[in-house]
Structures are given as structure tokens and as C-alpha cells.
XYZ file of C-alpha atoms in Angstrom:
157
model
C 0.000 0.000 0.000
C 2.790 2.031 1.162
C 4.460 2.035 -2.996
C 1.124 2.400 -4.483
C 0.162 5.371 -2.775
C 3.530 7.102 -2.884
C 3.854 5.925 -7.080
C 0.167 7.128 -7.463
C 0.680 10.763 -5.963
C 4.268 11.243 -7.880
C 2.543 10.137 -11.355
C -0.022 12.881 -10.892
C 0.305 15.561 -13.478
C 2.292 18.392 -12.597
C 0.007 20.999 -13.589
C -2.415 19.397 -10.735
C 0.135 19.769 -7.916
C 3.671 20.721 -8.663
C 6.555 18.342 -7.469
C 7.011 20.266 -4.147
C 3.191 19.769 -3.204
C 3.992 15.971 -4.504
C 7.448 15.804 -1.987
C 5.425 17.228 1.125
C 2.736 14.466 0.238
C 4.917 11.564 -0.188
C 8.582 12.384 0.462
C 9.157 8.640 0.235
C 7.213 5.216 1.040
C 5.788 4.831 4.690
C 6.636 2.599 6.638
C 4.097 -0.511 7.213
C 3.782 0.902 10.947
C 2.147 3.988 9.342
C 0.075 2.243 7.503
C -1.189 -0.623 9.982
C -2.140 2.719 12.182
C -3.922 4.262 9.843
C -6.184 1.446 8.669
C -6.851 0.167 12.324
C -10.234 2.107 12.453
C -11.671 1.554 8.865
C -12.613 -0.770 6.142
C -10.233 -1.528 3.634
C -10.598 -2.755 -0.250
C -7.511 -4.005 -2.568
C -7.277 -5.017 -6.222
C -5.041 -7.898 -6.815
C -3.647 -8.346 -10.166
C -3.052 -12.877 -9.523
C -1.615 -12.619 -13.161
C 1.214 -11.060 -12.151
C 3.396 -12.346 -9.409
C 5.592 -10.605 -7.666
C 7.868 -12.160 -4.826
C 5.712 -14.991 -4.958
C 2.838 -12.563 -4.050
C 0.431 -10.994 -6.019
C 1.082 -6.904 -7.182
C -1.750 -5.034 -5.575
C -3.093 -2.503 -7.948
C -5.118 -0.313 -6.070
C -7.144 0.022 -2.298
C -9.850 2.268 -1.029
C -10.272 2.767 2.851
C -13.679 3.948 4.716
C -13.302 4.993 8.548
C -15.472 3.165 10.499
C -15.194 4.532 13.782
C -16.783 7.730 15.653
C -17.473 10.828 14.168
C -15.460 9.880 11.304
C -17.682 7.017 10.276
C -17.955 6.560 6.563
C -15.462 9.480 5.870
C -13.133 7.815 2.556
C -9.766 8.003 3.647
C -7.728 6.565 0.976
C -8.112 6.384 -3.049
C -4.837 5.247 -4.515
C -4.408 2.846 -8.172
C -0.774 2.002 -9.060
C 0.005 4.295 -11.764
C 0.420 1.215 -14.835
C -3.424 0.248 -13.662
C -4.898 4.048 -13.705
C -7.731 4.231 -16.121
C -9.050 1.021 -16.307
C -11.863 1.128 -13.463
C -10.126 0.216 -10.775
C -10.716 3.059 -8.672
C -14.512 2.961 -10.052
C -14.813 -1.071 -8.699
C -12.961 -0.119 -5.584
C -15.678 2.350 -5.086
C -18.530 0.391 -5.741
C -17.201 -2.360 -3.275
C -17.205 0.328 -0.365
C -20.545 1.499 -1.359
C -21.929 -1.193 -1.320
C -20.353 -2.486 2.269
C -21.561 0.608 3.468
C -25.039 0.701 2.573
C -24.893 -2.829 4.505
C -23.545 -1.422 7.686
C -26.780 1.145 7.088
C -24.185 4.562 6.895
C -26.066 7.465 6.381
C -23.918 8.725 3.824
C -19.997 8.948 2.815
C -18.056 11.939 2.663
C -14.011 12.320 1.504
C -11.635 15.108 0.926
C -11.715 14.618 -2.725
C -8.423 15.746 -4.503
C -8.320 17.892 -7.842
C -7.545 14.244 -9.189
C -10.498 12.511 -7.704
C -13.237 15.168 -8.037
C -14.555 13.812 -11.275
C -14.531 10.207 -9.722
C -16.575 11.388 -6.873
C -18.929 13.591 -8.941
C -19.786 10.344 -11.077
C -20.859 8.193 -8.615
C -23.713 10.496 -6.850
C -21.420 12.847 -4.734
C -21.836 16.761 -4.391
C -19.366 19.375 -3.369
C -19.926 20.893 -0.157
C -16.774 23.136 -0.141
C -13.281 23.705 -1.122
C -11.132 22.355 1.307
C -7.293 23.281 2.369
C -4.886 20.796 3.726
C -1.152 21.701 4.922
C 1.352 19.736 4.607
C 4.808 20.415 5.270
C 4.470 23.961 4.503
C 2.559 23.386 0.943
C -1.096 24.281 0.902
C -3.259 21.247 -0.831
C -6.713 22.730 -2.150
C -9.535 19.854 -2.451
C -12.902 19.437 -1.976
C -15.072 18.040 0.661
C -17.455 15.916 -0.761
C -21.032 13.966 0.326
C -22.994 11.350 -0.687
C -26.400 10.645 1.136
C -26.617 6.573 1.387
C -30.258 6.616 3.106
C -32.732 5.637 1.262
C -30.564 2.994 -1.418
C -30.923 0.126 -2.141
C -28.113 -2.558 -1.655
C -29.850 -4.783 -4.512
């Protein structure tokens, strides 16, 4: 998860965020500690490419995380495809597989801090823009937007 989500943000296009907004994103790979803390209070998805093998393991393409836990509950934490599987629905099935977890677990809605990036992924799958968002990190300012989806009321049929 750790190489997919630092490969995914350094692929983006420059004119999105420039390489210094990339570096205070991702200066490098986090370490699995990072990770393991971050995912202990949600739901997580992966694509597995089984065609490829990798150290006898199979190359995970992509994951999508919902919190599960307080406040935070059905807030999208992570949206991250493996730059040589962007574009061919893999963040769109990752989607639909949280969606349709969360309608089970009976969330009111979802919400996420949508990038530049991801807005248009959001936007096609039934979510509206509340506001722009701002995000520092390491002295660069990230603009986003913070997105909502009402769940009530759907079916999980």
C-alpha cells in the first residue's frame, strides 16, 4: 500500500500539484507501521492483479479505505491505483465495493476530501461538493474538496 500510494501521488500531473506539493505528500514510502495505524479504524478494499506475481505474491493494484469509527464514520480516507493500472476502473470497482459495504452497515452517507484528481470520480458516482477544502502539509497548501454522498434511502440490490 505504502508504494502504491507514494507511485500514485508522484505520477499525478504536474500541472495538478507541482513536485514540491507531490514531496510534502509523499517524500518517500511509509513505513508498514504507518500504515497498519492508519487502517486500524476503517474498512479496507484491494485489487489484486493474480496474473502477475511478484515475490511470490500478487502486485496489488489499487485500495480504497472507509473509517469506520466515531465521528469519522464513513469518511473515505484513501483512493490510490498504481500508476500502470490508472484508467481502467479500478478506482470505479474499488468504489462500488465500499458502497456497497456501506449501505450494509446502514451509513447514512460517505463523505471524503476529494483531490483535484479525484473530483470527477466522486462527482460520477452520486457525490456533491460541499466546499473547497485546504490541507497543509509540510508547509505546501493542498486545495480539495469536501465531498457527500447521502446513502439513506438505497438500495443494496
Amino acid at each position: 500500500m505504502s508504494r502504491i500510494f507514494h507511485e500514485a501521488i508522484w505520477q499525478i500531473d504536474d500541472g495538478l500539484y507541482t513536485p514540491e506539493q507531490k514531496s510534502a505528500w509523499s517524500p518517500k514510502p511509509r513505513s508498514a507501521y504507518h500504515w497498519h495505524k492508519r487502517l486500524t479504524r476503517s474498512r479496507a478494499w484491494l485489487v489484486v492483479d493474480e496474473a502477475i506475481i511478484e515475490a511470490s505474491r500478487p502486485i496489488c493494484c489499487g485500495f480504497i479505505n472507509v473509517e469506520t469509527h466515531f465521528k469519522s464514520r464513513g469518511y473515505i480516507d484513501s483512493l490510490y491505483v498504481r500508476p500502470d493500472y490508472q484508467h481502467l476502473g479500478i478506482a470505479h470497482r474499488l468504489y462500488l465495493a465500499l458502497e456497497q459495504w456501506s449501505l450494509g452497515q446502514e451509513y447514512p452517507n460517505l463523505t471524503v476530501d476529494a483531490s483535484l484528481l479525484s473530483k470527477h470520480l466522486f462527482l460520477t458516482h452520486g457525490f456533491t461538493v460541499q466546499h473547497r477544502s485546504y490541507q497543509e502539509k509540510s508547509g505546501q497548501v493542498f486545495m480539495g474538496f469536501l465531498m457527500s454522498k447521502t446513502l439513506k434511502g438505497l438500495t443494496t440490490s
